[in-house]
Structures are given as C-alpha cells and as structure tokens.
Amino acid sequence: MNSSSVSPFIKWAGGKRQLLKQINERLPEKYNRYYEPFVGGGAVLFDLQSANAVINDINSSLINTYNQIKNVPVEFIEKLNELDKMMWEDGKAYYYSLRELYNDKLMKSEFDVELAALFVFINKHCFNGLYRVNGKGLFNVPYNNSRRKSCEEENIIETSNYLKKVTIIQGDFEKACQNAEKGDFIFFDSPYAPLNPTSFESYTKEGFDIESHERLAKFYKEMTERGCYCMLTNHNTELINNLYKDYKIDVVSVKRMINSDASNRVGEEVIICNY
Ligand SMILES: C[S@@+](CC[C@H](N)C(=O)[O-])C[C@H]1O[C@@H](n2cnc3c(N)ncnc32)[C@H](O)[C@@H]1O
C-alpha cells in the first residue's frame, strides 16, 4: 500500500513511531476507509498511507498545519526556511520572539501559512517537541537550545502529495468518525490514561480526563456494533484494562524516558483490537 516514504513533519507527545511494527502486525487484512481521530504527528498515518483516509485532531493549530502543507506546500517551505535563515546569533531570544509572534497570531485566530510555519519552527526548537498551553491558551514551552533546520523540503512535498488524498477534520473524535461504516478501520490513539491514579494533574492532562476515557470506550463499543475494525493503544493501566475487557488486549513493551514518579508499569502499552 505504501508509496513514497514520508516522515512526520513534527515531533509529538505520544508519537507511535516506536510501536509501528506491533501495529502493522495487527492490522485488519482488508478494510475500506482509514480513520485516525487523534492524529497528532501522524506516525501511523504516514506509515500506512492508506488511499482513503480521514484524519482529525482537536488541536486547531496542528490541523491548520496539515491543511497548509496539503494546499500550499511551496509557500509553507519558503516561510519556514525564511524563519530558519533569520535565526539570530542569540537563538534563545529569537525562539522567544517567534513564540510571542505565534501566540499573538493564535489569539487572533490567524490560521494561515505563516502560523503553520511558526508552529513547526517552535515544535522543532522547543523542549521535547511538547505542545503545552497555559490557562489563557498561550503556548509556553521553553527553548531546547538547538539551531537545527526545521524541515526537509522533499519530505514536505511528499507529505503534501499524500495529504491531497486525505480528508482533514478539526474537532472531537466522535464527530470525526460519525460517517464511519462497516468495513472501515479506526485507529484510536487518544491522550494517555494516567499511570499514577493518585496524581490529580495526570487525570486532566491534555484535557482528556477519566470521563473522556469512558466516553471513548463507549464510542469504541458503538463503532464495534457498527461493524468497523477498531484498534486502540494506551498505557497498560487498570482503567484501560477494565474499560476494554471485552476485547483482545495485547501488552507490548516500549522504551520510554520518563520521570521517577512513574509506576512500575512504565514501558508497557496495550494494543486493543475488536477483531
Ligand atoms: C497520543 S496523541 C496522538 C499521537 C499520534 N498517534 C502520533 O503518532 O503522533 C493524542 C492526540 O489527541 C488529541 N486530542 C485530545 N483530545 C481530543 C478529542 N477530544 N478529540 C480529538 N482529538 C483529541 C491531542 O491534541 C493529541 O494530538
């Protein structure tokens, strides 16, 4: 199914690059449309390059970037190269000036090619490729001290060629899959469930709380009843094992750098299939 190879144009928290082999081994033999309602950096999307794909994410700035790369790749590359070229001697001050410009445009909802270029620039130059906003919705991740180039031109052109065949949606996962039909394949990679259920903060990470995980499990059941092939990945936690106890749950190991307060389940993820 693969055509030209394409790599994700951003680094994204929870990126599935490490799990591609295990995911590939468990794909349905045949399916019609491919749905990815929590697309993030699109590691699985770009690996599969399904001909008939629908992708979605709740992050408007991320989805704007997908749309700009799809529609105006050359302009996008030019803008991004310009940002790279203008890098000041003091990379740190330059990064913070672009972060401010990015936030300014975001607050004015200027979803254009310049915002997309700024989004990729700050993703490549911020700490760990994290996307985090404060209570006012302002991006607040610090500089990672790098002066690297923000994109590979050829990769952006190949990405654009592939995205021309893809339907891109911004919003909640349920709405994005509303037209899924029997025989379609849905890959669910939501924000992670908390590893440490006593930590209040981890419950609300990325705005995806326990209720959201429950809502997702209910939706997974609905899509199963509709006859869709469903695959879902998450941490190997009690919550996830309970929510999906009626399906096939495979535990897989991943290498993960994680801070010291994590539980001893760190490094284990689950791949859950309804087929
Ligand atoms: C674990 S990441 C996906 C990572 C992706 N598979 C990759 O390889 O880069 C989860 C994504 O879900 C998105 N998200 C959070 N809540 C959502 C919602 N209610 N509906 C759709 N997307 C949501 C986040 O913006 C984030 O990009």
PDB file of C-alpha atoms and ligand atoms in Angstrom:
ATOM      1  CA  MET A   1       0.000   0.000   0.000  1.00  0.00           C
ATOM      2  CA  ASN A   2       2.966   2.322   0.683  1.00  0.00           C
ATOM      3  CA  SER A   3       4.032   4.860  -1.932  1.00  0.00           C
ATOM      4  CA  SER A   4       6.903   7.359  -1.372  1.00  0.00           C
ATOM      5  CA  SER A   5       8.140   7.299   2.170  1.00  0.00           C
ATOM      6  CA  VAL A   6       7.011  10.176   4.379  1.00  0.00           C
ATOM      7  CA  SER A   7       8.121  11.006   7.934  1.00  0.00           C
ATOM      8  CA  PRO A   8       6.051  13.023  10.418  1.00  0.00           C
ATOM      9  CA  PHE A   9       6.817  16.741   9.994  1.00  0.00           C
ATOM     10  CA  ILE A  10       6.683  17.329  13.761  1.00  0.00           C
ATOM     11  CA  LYS A  11       7.699  15.616  16.954  1.00  0.00           C
ATOM     12  CA  TRP A  12       4.559  14.894  19.025  1.00  0.00           C
ATOM     13  CA  ALA A  13       3.977  13.662  22.563  1.00  0.00           C
ATOM     14  CA  GLY A  14       2.757  10.066  22.434  1.00  0.00           C
ATOM     15  CA  GLY A  15       4.050   9.605  18.872  1.00  0.00           C
ATOM     16  CA  LYS A  16       3.646   5.987  17.773  1.00  0.00           C
ATOM     17  CA  ARG A  17       6.876   5.526  15.790  1.00  0.00           C
ATOM     18  CA  GLN A  18       8.168   3.003  18.307  1.00  0.00           C
ATOM     19  CA  LEU A  19       5.048   0.862  18.023  1.00  0.00           C
ATOM     20  CA  LEU A  20       4.771   0.777  14.237  1.00  0.00           C
ATOM     21  CA  LYS A  21       5.951  -2.817  13.910  1.00  0.00           C
ATOM     22  CA  GLN A  22       3.484  -4.119  16.516  1.00  0.00           C
ATOM     23  CA  ILE A  23       0.675  -2.056  14.993  1.00  0.00           C
ATOM     24  CA  ASN A  24       1.458  -3.312  11.485  1.00  0.00           C
ATOM     25  CA  GLU A  25       1.395  -6.917  12.663  1.00  0.00           C
ATOM     26  CA  ARG A  26      -2.160  -6.426  13.928  1.00  0.00           C
ATOM     27  CA  LEU A  27      -3.829  -4.545  11.066  1.00  0.00           C
ATOM     28  CA  PRO A  28      -7.070  -5.944   9.672  1.00  0.00           C
ATOM     29  CA  GLU A  29      -6.391  -7.906   6.499  1.00  0.00           C
ATOM     30  CA  LYS A  30      -8.630  -5.692   4.407  1.00  0.00           C
ATOM     31  CA  TYR A  31     -10.518  -2.513   5.116  1.00  0.00           C
ATOM     32  CA  ASN A  32     -12.222   0.321   3.271  1.00  0.00           C
ATOM     33  CA  ARG A  33     -11.636   3.804   4.721  1.00  0.00           C
ATOM     34  CA  TYR A  34      -8.947   4.530   7.299  1.00  0.00           C
ATOM     35  CA  TYR A  35      -9.927   6.815  10.217  1.00  0.00           C
ATOM     36  CA  GLU A  36      -7.447   8.361  12.639  1.00  0.00           C
ATOM     37  CA  PRO A  37      -9.435  10.638  15.011  1.00  0.00           C
ATOM     38  CA  PHE A  38      -6.451  11.538  17.277  1.00  0.00           C
ATOM     39  CA  VAL A  39      -3.869  12.026  14.542  1.00  0.00           C
ATOM     40  CA  GLY A  40      -1.194  14.089  16.397  1.00  0.00           C
ATOM     41  CA  GLY A  41       2.086  13.788  14.470  1.00  0.00           C
ATOM     42  CA  GLY A  42       0.581  11.083  12.237  1.00  0.00           C
ATOM     43  CA  ALA A  43       3.252   8.379  12.642  1.00  0.00           C
ATOM     44  CA  VAL A  44       0.761   5.626  11.765  1.00  0.00           C
ATOM     45  CA  LEU A  45      -0.996   7.635   9.059  1.00  0.00           C
ATOM     46  CA  PHE A  46       2.246   8.331   7.182  1.00  0.00           C
ATOM     47  CA  ASP A  47       3.465   4.787   7.620  1.00  0.00           C
ATOM     48  CA  LEU A  48       0.267   3.246   6.207  1.00  0.00           C
ATOM     49  CA  GLN A  49      -0.502   5.931   3.631  1.00  0.00           C
ATOM     50  CA  SER A  50      -3.969   4.457   3.172  1.00  0.00           C
ATOM     51  CA  ALA A  51      -5.617   5.640  -0.028  1.00  0.00           C
ATOM     52  CA  ASN A  52      -8.870   6.602   1.612  1.00  0.00           C
ATOM     53  CA  ALA A  53      -8.089   8.280   4.918  1.00  0.00           C
ATOM     54  CA  VAL A  54      -9.934  10.651   7.267  1.00  0.00           C
ATOM     55  CA  ILE A  55      -7.838  12.344   9.956  1.00  0.00           C
ATOM     56  CA  ASN A  56      -8.800  14.573  12.867  1.00  0.00           C
ATOM     57  CA  ASP A  57      -7.387  16.270  15.936  1.00  0.00           C
ATOM     58  CA  ILE A  58      -8.824  18.720  18.449  1.00  0.00           C
ATOM     59  CA  ASN A  59      -5.758  20.977  18.165  1.00  0.00           C
ATOM     60  CA  SER A  60      -6.689  23.725  15.659  1.00  0.00           C
ATOM     61  CA  SER A  61      -3.147  24.897  15.114  1.00  0.00           C
ATOM     62  CA  LEU A  62      -1.969  21.373  14.320  1.00  0.00           C
ATOM     63  CA  ILE A  63      -4.847  20.854  11.873  1.00  0.00           C
ATOM     64  CA  ASN A  64      -4.120  24.238  10.250  1.00  0.00           C
ATOM     65  CA  THR A  65      -0.570  22.971   9.641  1.00  0.00           C
ATOM     66  CA  TYR A  66      -1.833  19.779   7.967  1.00  0.00           C
ATOM     67  CA  ASN A  67      -4.115  21.899   5.758  1.00  0.00           C
ATOM     68  CA  GLN A  68      -1.400  24.383   4.779  1.00  0.00           C
ATOM     69  CA  ILE A  69       1.064  21.608   3.906  1.00  0.00           C
ATOM     70  CA  LYS A  70      -1.667  19.907   1.876  1.00  0.00           C
ATOM     71  CA  ASN A  71      -2.719  23.057  -0.005  1.00  0.00           C
ATOM     72  CA  VAL A  72       0.331  25.347  -0.268  1.00  0.00           C
ATOM     73  CA  PRO A  73       3.470  23.251   0.384  1.00  0.00           C
ATOM     74  CA  VAL A  74       5.886  25.510  -1.504  1.00  0.00           C
ATOM     75  CA  GLU A  75       4.736  28.636   0.298  1.00  0.00           C
ATOM     76  CA  PHE A  76       4.958  26.747   3.586  1.00  0.00           C
ATOM     77  CA  ILE A  77       8.561  25.646   2.886  1.00  0.00           C
ATOM     78  CA  GLU A  78       9.535  29.201   1.883  1.00  0.00           C
ATOM     79  CA  LYS A  79       8.080  30.677   5.089  1.00  0.00           C
ATOM     80  CA  LEU A  80       9.764  28.066   7.259  1.00  0.00           C
ATOM     81  CA  ASN A  81      13.138  28.436   5.512  1.00  0.00           C
ATOM     82  CA  GLU A  82      12.838  32.191   5.999  1.00  0.00           C
ATOM     83  CA  LEU A  83      12.299  31.704   9.752  1.00  0.00           C
ATOM     84  CA  ASP A  84      15.327  29.379   9.908  1.00  0.00           C
ATOM     85  CA  LYS A  85      17.500  31.796   7.917  1.00  0.00           C
ATOM     86  CA  MET A  86      16.674  34.744  10.136  1.00  0.00           C
ATOM     87  CA  MET A  87      17.800  32.868  13.289  1.00  0.00           C
ATOM     88  CA  TRP A  88      19.642  35.427  15.439  1.00  0.00           C
ATOM     89  CA  GLU A  89      23.025  34.822  16.949  1.00  0.00           C
ATOM     90  CA  ASP A  90      21.164  34.561  20.211  1.00  0.00           C
ATOM     91  CA  GLY A  91      18.960  31.570  19.340  1.00  0.00           C
ATOM     92  CA  LYS A  92      17.187  31.736  22.668  1.00  0.00           C
ATOM     93  CA  ALA A  93      15.989  35.314  22.237  1.00  0.00           C
ATOM     94  CA  TYR A  94      14.967  34.507  18.643  1.00  0.00           C
ATOM     95  CA  TYR A  95      12.934  31.471  19.746  1.00  0.00           C
ATOM     96  CA  TYR A  96      11.086  33.531  22.369  1.00  0.00           C
ATOM     97  CA  SER A  97      10.358  36.289  19.871  1.00  0.00           C
ATOM     98  CA  LEU A  98       8.813  33.753  17.463  1.00  0.00           C
ATOM     99  CA  ARG A  99       6.897  32.106  20.288  1.00  0.00           C
ATOM    100  CA  GLU A 100       5.378  35.505  21.062  1.00  0.00           C
ATOM    101  CA  LEU A 101       4.507  36.069  17.410  1.00  0.00           C
ATOM    102  CA  TYR A 102       2.947  32.598  17.260  1.00  0.00           C
ATOM    103  CA  ASN A 103       0.806  33.291  20.353  1.00  0.00           C
ATOM    104  CA  ASP A 104      -0.206  36.674  19.021  1.00  0.00           C
ATOM    105  CA  LYS A 105      -1.488  35.148  15.772  1.00  0.00           C
ATOM    106  CA  LEU A 106      -3.127  32.274  17.626  1.00  0.00           C
ATOM    107  CA  MET A 107      -5.053  34.703  19.853  1.00  0.00           C
ATOM    108  CA  LYS A 108      -6.271  36.479  16.711  1.00  0.00           C
ATOM    109  CA  SER A 109      -7.195  33.098  15.129  1.00  0.00           C
ATOM    110  CA  GLU A 110      -4.994  33.815  12.105  1.00  0.00           C
ATOM    111  CA  PHE A 111      -4.927  30.261  10.799  1.00  0.00           C
ATOM    112  CA  ASP A 112      -2.715  30.838   7.784  1.00  0.00           C
ATOM    113  CA  VAL A 113       0.519  29.555   6.258  1.00  0.00           C
ATOM    114  CA  GLU A 114       2.634  31.817   8.489  1.00  0.00           C
ATOM    115  CA  LEU A 115       1.046  30.317  11.614  1.00  0.00           C
ATOM    116  CA  ALA A 116       1.748  26.830  10.228  1.00  0.00           C
ATOM    117  CA  ALA A 117       5.438  27.689   9.655  1.00  0.00           C
ATOM    118  CA  LEU A 118       5.697  29.180  13.157  1.00  0.00           C
ATOM    119  CA  PHE A 119       4.025  26.058  14.588  1.00  0.00           C
ATOM    120  CA  VAL A 120       6.640  23.766  13.020  1.00  0.00           C
ATOM    121  CA  PHE A 121       9.519  26.107  13.924  1.00  0.00           C
ATOM    122  CA  ILE A 122       8.585  26.204  17.607  1.00  0.00           C
ATOM    123  CA  ASN A 123       7.907  22.443  17.595  1.00  0.00           C
ATOM    124  CA  LYS A 124      11.456  21.814  16.337  1.00  0.00           C
ATOM    125  CA  HIS A 125      13.045  24.298  18.731  1.00  0.00           C
ATOM    126  CA  CYS A 126      11.058  23.760  21.920  1.00  0.00           C
ATOM    127  CA  PHE A 127      11.780  21.365  24.743  1.00  0.00           C
ATOM    128  CA  ASN A 128      10.990  17.776  23.688  1.00  0.00           C
ATOM    129  CA  GLY A 129       8.550  18.822  20.948  1.00  0.00           C
ATOM    130  CA  LEU A 130       5.952  19.328  23.662  1.00  0.00           C
ATOM    131  CA  TYR A 131       2.744  21.213  22.905  1.00  0.00           C
ATOM    132  CA  ARG A 132       1.517  22.839  26.081  1.00  0.00           C
ATOM    133  CA  VAL A 133      -0.610  25.948  26.582  1.00  0.00           C
ATOM    134  CA  ASN A 134      -1.387  27.898  29.751  1.00  0.00           C
ATOM    135  CA  GLY A 135      -4.833  28.810  31.104  1.00  0.00           C
ATOM    136  CA  LYS A 136      -5.125  31.629  28.572  1.00  0.00           C
ATOM    137  CA  GLY A 137      -4.348  29.254  25.713  1.00  0.00           C
ATOM    138  CA  LEU A 138      -0.822  30.629  25.172  1.00  0.00           C
ATOM    139  CA  PHE A 139       1.933  28.210  24.127  1.00  0.00           C
ATOM    140  CA  ASN A 140       4.527  28.231  26.914  1.00  0.00           C
ATOM    141  CA  VAL A 141       7.169  25.542  26.269  1.00  0.00           C
ATOM    142  CA  PRO A 142      10.808  26.716  26.687  1.00  0.00           C
ATOM    143  CA  TYR A 143      13.641  26.663  24.124  1.00  0.00           C
ATOM    144  CA  ASN A 144      15.633  23.451  23.572  1.00  0.00           C
ATOM    145  CA  ASN A 145      18.902  25.215  22.648  1.00  0.00           C
ATOM    146  CA  SER A 146      19.009  23.812  19.130  1.00  0.00           C
ATOM    147  CA  ARG A 147      19.598  25.672  15.866  1.00  0.00           C
ATOM    148  CA  ARG A 148      18.548  22.817  13.596  1.00  0.00           C
ATOM    149  CA  LYS A 149      16.762  23.158  10.269  1.00  0.00           C
ATOM    150  CA  SER A 150      13.008  22.929  10.737  1.00  0.00           C
ATOM    151  CA  CYS A 151      12.077  20.741   7.760  1.00  0.00           C
ATOM    152  CA  GLU A 152      13.283  18.620   4.883  1.00  0.00           C
ATOM    153  CA  GLU A 153      11.808  20.152   1.714  1.00  0.00           C
ATOM    154  CA  GLU A 154      11.376  16.860  -0.090  1.00  0.00           C
ATOM    155  CA  ASN A 155       9.543  15.342   2.850  1.00  0.00           C
ATOM    156  CA  ILE A 156       7.090  18.260   2.911  1.00  0.00           C
ATOM    157  CA  ILE A 157       6.388  17.861  -0.822  1.00  0.00           C
ATOM    158  CA  GLU A 158       5.808  14.103  -0.436  1.00  0.00           C
ATOM    159  CA  THR A 159       3.640  14.772   2.631  1.00  0.00           C
ATOM    160  CA  SER A 160       1.601  17.266   0.637  1.00  0.00           C
ATOM    161  CA  ASN A 161       1.180  14.833  -2.272  1.00  0.00           C
ATOM    162  CA  TYR A 162      -0.155  12.208   0.088  1.00  0.00           C
ATOM    163  CA  LEU A 163      -2.385  14.630   2.067  1.00  0.00           C
ATOM    164  CA  LYS A 164      -4.097  15.697  -1.179  1.00  0.00           C
ATOM    165  CA  LYS A 165      -5.936  12.362  -0.937  1.00  0.00           C
ATOM    166  CA  VAL A 166      -6.811  12.747   2.754  1.00  0.00           C
ATOM    167  CA  THR A 167      -9.902  14.316   4.368  1.00  0.00           C
ATOM    168  CA  ILE A 168      -8.757  16.556   7.237  1.00  0.00           C
ATOM    169  CA  ILE A 169     -11.116  17.486  10.096  1.00  0.00           C
ATOM    170  CA  GLN A 170     -10.662  19.517  13.294  1.00  0.00           C
ATOM    171  CA  GLY A 171     -12.754  18.692  16.339  1.00  0.00           C
ATOM    172  CA  ASP A 172     -13.801  15.991  18.746  1.00  0.00           C
ATOM    173  CA  PHE A 173     -13.134  12.311  17.932  1.00  0.00           C
ATOM    174  CA  GLU A 174     -16.810  11.290  17.964  1.00  0.00           C
ATOM    175  CA  LYS A 175     -17.852  13.805  15.362  1.00  0.00           C
ATOM    176  CA  ALA A 176     -14.861  12.948  13.180  1.00  0.00           C
ATOM    177  CA  CYS A 177     -15.957   9.307  12.936  1.00  0.00           C
ATOM    178  CA  GLN A 178     -19.666   9.892  12.528  1.00  0.00           C
ATOM    179  CA  ASN A 179     -19.679   8.677   8.910  1.00  0.00           C
ATOM    180  CA  ALA A 180     -17.580   5.566   9.528  1.00  0.00           C
ATOM    181  CA  GLU A 181     -19.188   2.462   8.038  1.00  0.00           C
ATOM    182  CA  LYS A 182     -18.993  -1.304   8.292  1.00  0.00           C
ATOM    183  CA  GLY A 183     -15.616  -2.468   6.976  1.00  0.00           C
ATOM    184  CA  ASP A 184     -13.802   0.802   7.785  1.00  0.00           C
ATOM    185  CA  PHE A 185     -10.763   0.740  10.085  1.00  0.00           C
ATOM    186  CA  ILE A 186     -10.450   3.190  13.001  1.00  0.00           C
ATOM    187  CA  PHE A 187      -7.138   3.634  14.830  1.00  0.00           C
ATOM    188  CA  PHE A 188      -7.665   5.350  18.209  1.00  0.00           C
ATOM    189  CA  ASP A 189      -4.585   6.842  19.863  1.00  0.00           C
ATOM    190  CA  SER A 190      -6.048   9.174  22.480  1.00  0.00           C
ATOM    191  CA  PRO A 191      -4.006  11.025  25.113  1.00  0.00           C
ATOM    192  CA  TYR A 192      -2.668   8.529  27.638  1.00  0.00           C
ATOM    193  CA  ALA A 193      -4.562   7.375  30.717  1.00  0.00           C
ATOM    194  CA  PRO A 194      -2.710   8.361  33.917  1.00  0.00           C
ATOM    195  CA  LEU A 195      -0.023   5.941  35.097  1.00  0.00           C
ATOM    196  CA  ASN A 196      -0.402   7.163  38.616  1.00  0.00           C
ATOM    197  CA  PRO A 197      -4.100   7.473  39.507  1.00  0.00           C
ATOM    198  CA  THR A 198      -3.390   9.379  42.716  1.00  0.00           C
ATOM    199  CA  SER A 199      -1.992  12.334  40.845  1.00  0.00           C
ATOM    200  CA  PHE A 200      -4.812  14.773  40.187  1.00  0.00           C
ATOM    201  CA  GLU A 201      -2.881  16.562  37.482  1.00  0.00           C
ATOM    202  CA  SER A 202      -2.407  13.493  35.364  1.00  0.00           C
ATOM    203  CA  TYR A 203      -6.187  12.997  35.158  1.00  0.00           C
ATOM    204  CA  THR A 204      -6.684  16.208  33.296  1.00  0.00           C
ATOM    205  CA  LYS A 205      -3.642  16.016  31.040  1.00  0.00           C
ATOM    206  CA  GLU A 206      -4.395  17.457  27.594  1.00  0.00           C
ATOM    207  CA  GLY A 207      -7.961  17.978  28.794  1.00  0.00           C
ATOM    208  CA  PHE A 208      -8.641  14.256  28.396  1.00  0.00           C
ATOM    209  CA  ASP A 209      -9.934  13.149  31.784  1.00  0.00           C
ATOM    210  CA  ILE A 210     -11.391   9.901  33.124  1.00  0.00           C
ATOM    211  CA  GLU A 211     -14.826  10.796  31.724  1.00  0.00           C
ATOM    212  CA  SER A 212     -13.248  11.250  28.295  1.00  0.00           C
ATOM    213  CA  HIS A 213     -11.680   7.774  28.518  1.00  0.00           C
ATOM    214  CA  GLU A 214     -15.086   6.362  29.483  1.00  0.00           C
ATOM    215  CA  ARG A 215     -16.753   8.226  26.624  1.00  0.00           C
ATOM    216  CA  LEU A 216     -14.130   6.837  24.239  1.00  0.00           C
ATOM    217  CA  ALA A 217     -14.731   3.265  25.455  1.00  0.00           C
ATOM    218  CA  LYS A 218     -18.485   3.711  24.883  1.00  0.00           C
ATOM    219  CA  PHE A 219     -17.776   5.036  21.401  1.00  0.00           C
ATOM    220  CA  TYR A 220     -15.411   2.107  20.671  1.00  0.00           C
ATOM    221  CA  LYS A 221     -18.318  -0.223  21.513  1.00  0.00           C
ATOM    222  CA  GLU A 222     -20.664   1.725  19.236  1.00  0.00           C
ATOM    223  CA  MET A 223     -18.209   1.525  16.340  1.00  0.00           C
ATOM    224  CA  THR A 224     -17.768  -2.206  17.023  1.00  0.00           C
ATOM    225  CA  GLU A 225     -21.533  -2.680  16.781  1.00  0.00           C
ATOM    226  CA  ARG A 226     -21.476  -0.740  13.519  1.00  0.00           C
ATOM    227  CA  GLY A 227     -19.040  -3.305  12.088  1.00  0.00           C
ATOM    228  CA  CYS A 228     -15.899  -1.138  11.999  1.00  0.00           C
ATOM    229  CA  TYR A 229     -12.487  -2.657  12.695  1.00  0.00           C
ATOM    230  CA  CYS A 230     -11.172  -0.814  15.770  1.00  0.00           C
ATOM    231  CA  MET A 231      -7.645  -0.685  17.163  1.00  0.00           C
ATOM    232  CA  LEU A 232      -6.774   1.371  20.251  1.00  0.00           C
ATOM    233  CA  THR A 233      -3.470   1.989  22.024  1.00  0.00           C
ATOM    234  CA  ASN A 234      -2.808   3.248  25.556  1.00  0.00           C
ATOM    235  CA  HIS A 235      -0.802   2.624  28.714  1.00  0.00           C
ATOM    236  CA  ASN A 236      -1.274  -0.741  30.377  1.00  0.00           C
ATOM    237  CA  THR A 237      -3.325   0.540  33.311  1.00  0.00           C
ATOM    238  CA  GLU A 238      -6.168  -0.880  35.341  1.00  0.00           C
ATOM    239  CA  LEU A 239      -8.593   1.716  33.993  1.00  0.00           C
ATOM    240  CA  ILE A 240      -7.854   0.790  30.370  1.00  0.00           C
ATOM    241  CA  ASN A 241      -7.948  -2.959  31.053  1.00  0.00           C
ATOM    242  CA  ASN A 242     -11.359  -2.559  32.729  1.00  0.00           C
ATOM    243  CA  LEU A 243     -12.817  -0.340  30.038  1.00  0.00           C
ATOM    244  CA  TYR A 244     -11.823  -2.741  27.232  1.00  0.00           C
ATOM    245  CA  LYS A 245     -12.166  -6.103  28.999  1.00  0.00           C
ATOM    246  CA  ASP A 246     -14.485  -7.438  26.251  1.00  0.00           C
ATOM    247  CA  TYR A 247     -11.811  -7.137  23.532  1.00  0.00           C
ATOM    248  CA  LYS A 248      -8.461  -8.636  22.616  1.00  0.00           C
ATOM    249  CA  ILE A 249      -5.784  -6.850  24.680  1.00  0.00           C
ATOM    250  CA  ASP A 250      -2.108  -7.383  23.768  1.00  0.00           C
ATOM    251  CA  VAL A 251       0.563  -5.992  26.085  1.00  0.00           C
ATOM    252  CA  VAL A 252       3.654  -4.666  24.286  1.00  0.00           C
ATOM    253  CA  SER A 253       6.856  -3.132  25.657  1.00  0.00           C
ATOM    254  CA  VAL A 254       8.225   0.244  24.722  1.00  0.00           C
ATOM    255  CA  LYS A 255      11.397   2.013  25.736  1.00  0.00           C
ATOM    256  CA  ARG A 256      10.417   5.219  27.415  1.00  0.00           C
ATOM    257  CA  MET A 257      12.252   8.031  29.124  1.00  0.00           C
ATOM    258  CA  ILE A 258      10.019   9.007  31.965  1.00  0.00           C
ATOM    259  CA  ASN A 259      10.470  10.724  35.320  1.00  0.00           C
ATOM    260  CA  SER A 260      10.978   8.916  38.572  1.00  0.00           C
ATOM    261  CA  ASP A 261       7.441   9.093  39.974  1.00  0.00           C
ATOM    262  CA  ALA A 262       6.075   6.711  37.368  1.00  0.00           C
ATOM    263  CA  SER A 263       4.744   3.340  38.441  1.00  0.00           C
ATOM    264  CA  ASN A 264       6.450   0.063  37.597  1.00  0.00           C
ATOM    265  CA  ARG A 265       4.117  -0.426  34.643  1.00  0.00           C
ATOM    266  CA  VAL A 266       6.167   2.148  32.760  1.00  0.00           C
ATOM    267  CA  GLY A 267       7.265   0.748  29.453  1.00  0.00           C
ATOM    268  CA  GLU A 268       4.132  -1.308  28.893  1.00  0.00           C
ATOM    269  CA  GLU A 269       1.441  -0.336  26.454  1.00  0.00           C
ATOM    270  CA  VAL A 270      -1.599  -2.159  25.191  1.00  0.00           C
ATOM    271  CA  ILE A 271      -2.921  -2.651  21.668  1.00  0.00           C
ATOM    272  CA  ILE A 272      -6.636  -3.427  21.800  1.00  0.00           C
ATOM    273  CA  CYS A 273      -8.470  -4.876  18.798  1.00  0.00           C
ATOM    274  CA  ASN A 274     -12.124  -5.772  18.309  1.00  0.00           C
ATOM    275  CA  TYR A 275     -11.338  -8.311  15.559  1.00  0.00           C
TER     276      TYR A 275
HETATM  277  C1  LIG B   1      -1.318  10.459  21.894  1.00  0.00           C
HETATM  278  S1  LIG B   1      -1.641  11.854  20.849  1.00  0.00           S
HETATM  279  C2  LIG B   1      -1.642  11.088  19.270  1.00  0.00           C
HETATM  280  C3  LIG B   1      -0.252  10.735  18.828  1.00  0.00           C
HETATM  281  C4  LIG B   1      -0.175  10.265  17.378  1.00  0.00           C
HETATM  282  N1  LIG B   1      -0.726   8.943  17.230  1.00  0.00           N
HETATM  283  C5  LIG B   1       1.247  10.312  16.865  1.00  0.00           C
HETATM  284  O1  LIG B   1       1.808   9.258  16.454  1.00  0.00           O
HETATM  285  O2  LIG B   1       1.840  11.402  16.855  1.00  0.00           O
HETATM  286  C6  LIG B   1      -3.283  12.289  21.184  1.00  0.00           C
HETATM  287  C7  LIG B   1      -3.883  13.428  20.339  1.00  0.00           C
HETATM  288  O3  LIG B   1      -5.264  13.554  20.686  1.00  0.00           O
HETATM  289  C8  LIG B   1      -5.660  14.927  20.559  1.00  0.00           C
HETATM  290  N2  LIG B   1      -6.938  15.098  21.319  1.00  0.00           N
HETATM  291  C9  LIG B   1      -7.128  15.334  22.631  1.00  0.00           C
HETATM  292  N3  LIG B   1      -8.450  15.337  22.940  1.00  0.00           N
HETATM  293  C10 LIG B   1      -9.129  15.078  21.782  1.00  0.00           C
HETATM  294  C11 LIG B   1     -10.504  14.938  21.429  1.00  0.00           C
HETATM  295  N4  LIG B   1     -11.491  15.052  22.346  1.00  0.00           N
HETATM  296  N5  LIG B   1     -10.831  14.648  20.146  1.00  0.00           N
HETATM  297  C12 LIG B   1      -9.862  14.534  19.208  1.00  0.00           C
HETATM  298  N6  LIG B   1      -8.525  14.681  19.470  1.00  0.00           N
HETATM  299  C13 LIG B   1      -8.155  14.931  20.728  1.00  0.00           C
HETATM  300  C14 LIG B   1      -4.441  15.698  21.068  1.00  0.00           C
HETATM  301  O4  LIG B   1      -4.429  17.013  20.530  1.00  0.00           O
HETATM  302  C15 LIG B   1      -3.277  14.813  20.570  1.00  0.00           C
HETATM  303  O5  LIG B   1      -2.764  15.282  19.341  1.00  0.00           O
END
